[in-house]
PDB file of C-alpha atoms and ligand atoms in Angstrom:
ATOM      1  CA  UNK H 198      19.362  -9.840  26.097  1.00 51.00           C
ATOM      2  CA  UNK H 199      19.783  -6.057  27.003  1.00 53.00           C
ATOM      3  CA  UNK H 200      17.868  -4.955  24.463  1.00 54.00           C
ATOM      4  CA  UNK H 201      14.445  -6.097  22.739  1.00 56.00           C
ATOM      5  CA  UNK H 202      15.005  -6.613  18.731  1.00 53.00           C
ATOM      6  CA  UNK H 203      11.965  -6.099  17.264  1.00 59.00           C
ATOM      7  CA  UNK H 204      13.440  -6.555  13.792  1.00 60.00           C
ATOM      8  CA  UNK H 205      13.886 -10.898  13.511  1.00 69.00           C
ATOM      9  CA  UNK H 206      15.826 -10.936  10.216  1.00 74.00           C
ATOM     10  CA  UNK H 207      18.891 -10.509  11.929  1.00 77.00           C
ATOM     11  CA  UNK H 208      18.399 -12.752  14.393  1.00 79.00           C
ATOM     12  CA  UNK H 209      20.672 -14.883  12.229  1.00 83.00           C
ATOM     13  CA  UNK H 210      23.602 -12.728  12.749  1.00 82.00           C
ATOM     14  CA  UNK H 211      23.660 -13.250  16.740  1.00 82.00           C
ATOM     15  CA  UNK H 212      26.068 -10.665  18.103  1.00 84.00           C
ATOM     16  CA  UNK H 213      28.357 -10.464  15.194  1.00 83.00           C
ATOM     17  CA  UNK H 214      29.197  -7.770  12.800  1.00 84.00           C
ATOM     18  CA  UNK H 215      27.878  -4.865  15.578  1.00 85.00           C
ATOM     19  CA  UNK H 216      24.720  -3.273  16.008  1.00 86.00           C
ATOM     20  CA  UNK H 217      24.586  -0.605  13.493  1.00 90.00           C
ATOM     21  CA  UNK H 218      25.178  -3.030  10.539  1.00 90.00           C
ATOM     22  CA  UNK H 219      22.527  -5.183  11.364  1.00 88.00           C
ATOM     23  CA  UNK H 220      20.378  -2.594  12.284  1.00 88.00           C
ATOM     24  CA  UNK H 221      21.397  -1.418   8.382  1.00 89.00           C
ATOM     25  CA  UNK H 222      20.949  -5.313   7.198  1.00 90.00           C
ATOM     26  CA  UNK H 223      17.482  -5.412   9.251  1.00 89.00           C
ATOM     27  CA  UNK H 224      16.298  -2.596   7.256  1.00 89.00           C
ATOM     28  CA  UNK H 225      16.984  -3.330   3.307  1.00 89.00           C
ATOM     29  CA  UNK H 226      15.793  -6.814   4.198  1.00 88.00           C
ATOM     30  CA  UNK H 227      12.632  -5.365   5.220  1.00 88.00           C
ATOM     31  CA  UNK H 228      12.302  -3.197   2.560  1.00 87.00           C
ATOM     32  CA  UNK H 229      13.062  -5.961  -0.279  1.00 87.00           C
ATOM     33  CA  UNK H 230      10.138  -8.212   1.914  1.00 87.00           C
ATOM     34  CA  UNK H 231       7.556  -6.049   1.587  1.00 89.00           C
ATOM     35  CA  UNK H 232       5.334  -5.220  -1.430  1.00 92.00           C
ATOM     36  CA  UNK H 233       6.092  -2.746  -3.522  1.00 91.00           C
ATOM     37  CA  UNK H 234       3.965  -0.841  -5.850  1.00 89.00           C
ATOM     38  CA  UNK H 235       3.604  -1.704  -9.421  1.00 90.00           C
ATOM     39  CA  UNK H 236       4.421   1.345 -12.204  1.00 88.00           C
ATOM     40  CA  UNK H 237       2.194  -0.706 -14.905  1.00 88.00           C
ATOM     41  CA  UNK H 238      -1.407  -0.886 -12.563  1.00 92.00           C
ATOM     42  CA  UNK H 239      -0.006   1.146  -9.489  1.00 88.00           C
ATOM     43  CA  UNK H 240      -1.205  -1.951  -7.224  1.00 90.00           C
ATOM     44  CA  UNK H 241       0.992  -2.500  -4.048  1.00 92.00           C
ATOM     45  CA  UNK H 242       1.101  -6.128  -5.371  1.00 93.00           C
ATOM     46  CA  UNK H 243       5.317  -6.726  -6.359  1.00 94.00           C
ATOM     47  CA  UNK H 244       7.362  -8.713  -4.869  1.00 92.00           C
ATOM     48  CA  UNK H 245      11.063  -9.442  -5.460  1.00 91.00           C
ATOM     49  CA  UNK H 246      11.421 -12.624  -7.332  1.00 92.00           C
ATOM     50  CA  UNK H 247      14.950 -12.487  -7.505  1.00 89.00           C
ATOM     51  CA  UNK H 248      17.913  -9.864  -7.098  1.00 89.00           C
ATOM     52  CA  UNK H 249      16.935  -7.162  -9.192  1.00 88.00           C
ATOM     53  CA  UNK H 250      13.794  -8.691 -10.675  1.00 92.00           C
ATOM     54  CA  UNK H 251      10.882  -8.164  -9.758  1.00 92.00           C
ATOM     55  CA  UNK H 252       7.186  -9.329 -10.761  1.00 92.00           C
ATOM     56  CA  UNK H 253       3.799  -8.172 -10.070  1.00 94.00           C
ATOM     57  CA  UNK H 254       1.224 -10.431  -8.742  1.00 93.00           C
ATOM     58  CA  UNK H 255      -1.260  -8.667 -10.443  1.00 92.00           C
ATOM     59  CA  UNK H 256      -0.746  -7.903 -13.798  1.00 94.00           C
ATOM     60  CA  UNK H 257       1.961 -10.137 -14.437  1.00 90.00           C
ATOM     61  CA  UNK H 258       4.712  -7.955 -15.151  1.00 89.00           C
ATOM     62  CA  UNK H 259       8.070  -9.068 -14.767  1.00 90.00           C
ATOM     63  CA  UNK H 260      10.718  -6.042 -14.819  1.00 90.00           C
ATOM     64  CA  UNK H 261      14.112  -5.348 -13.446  1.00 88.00           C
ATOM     65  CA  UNK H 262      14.595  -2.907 -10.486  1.00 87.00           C
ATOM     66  CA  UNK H 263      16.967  -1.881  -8.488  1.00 85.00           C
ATOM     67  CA  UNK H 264      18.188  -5.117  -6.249  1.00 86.00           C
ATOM     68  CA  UNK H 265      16.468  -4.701  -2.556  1.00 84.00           C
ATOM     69  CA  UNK H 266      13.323  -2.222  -3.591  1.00 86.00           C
ATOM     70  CA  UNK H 267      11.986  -1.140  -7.320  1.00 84.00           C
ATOM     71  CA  UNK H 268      13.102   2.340  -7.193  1.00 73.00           C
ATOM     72  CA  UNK H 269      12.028   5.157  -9.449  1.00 59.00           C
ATOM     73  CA  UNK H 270       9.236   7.795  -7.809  1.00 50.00           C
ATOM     74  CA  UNK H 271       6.722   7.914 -11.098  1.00 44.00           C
TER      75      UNK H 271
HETATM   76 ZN1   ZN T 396       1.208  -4.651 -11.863  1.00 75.29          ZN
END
């Protein structure tokens, strides 16, 4: 391997589909991963829990946001 891929979700793709659209891929996959920050307690504590719905570990909310990351600066 030429180069060192430090981003393993798209591993999967091998050396299909070209760099820059895995590199793309690599990074909404990240972003819909990670937790996101609830706008009922403003705890970093949601995760997706399916495409475009997402639920807070926290306070239990369940809400619908956009489908890899919540979305809305409030
Ligand atoms: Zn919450």
């Amino acid at each position: 391997m030429a180069e060192k891929q430090k981003l393993g979700s798209q591993k999967r793709f091998g050396p299909r589909y070209g760099r820059k659209l895995r590199m793309k891929v690599a990074a909404i996959e990240q972003e819909q991963r990670k937790l996101h920050k609830c706008p009922y307690c403003k705890y970093e504590k949601v995760k997706r829990v399916a495409l475009g719905i997402w639920g807070c570990s926290k306070c239990k909310a369940k809400f619908s946001g956009r489908a890899y990351t919540v979305g809305g600066k409030k």
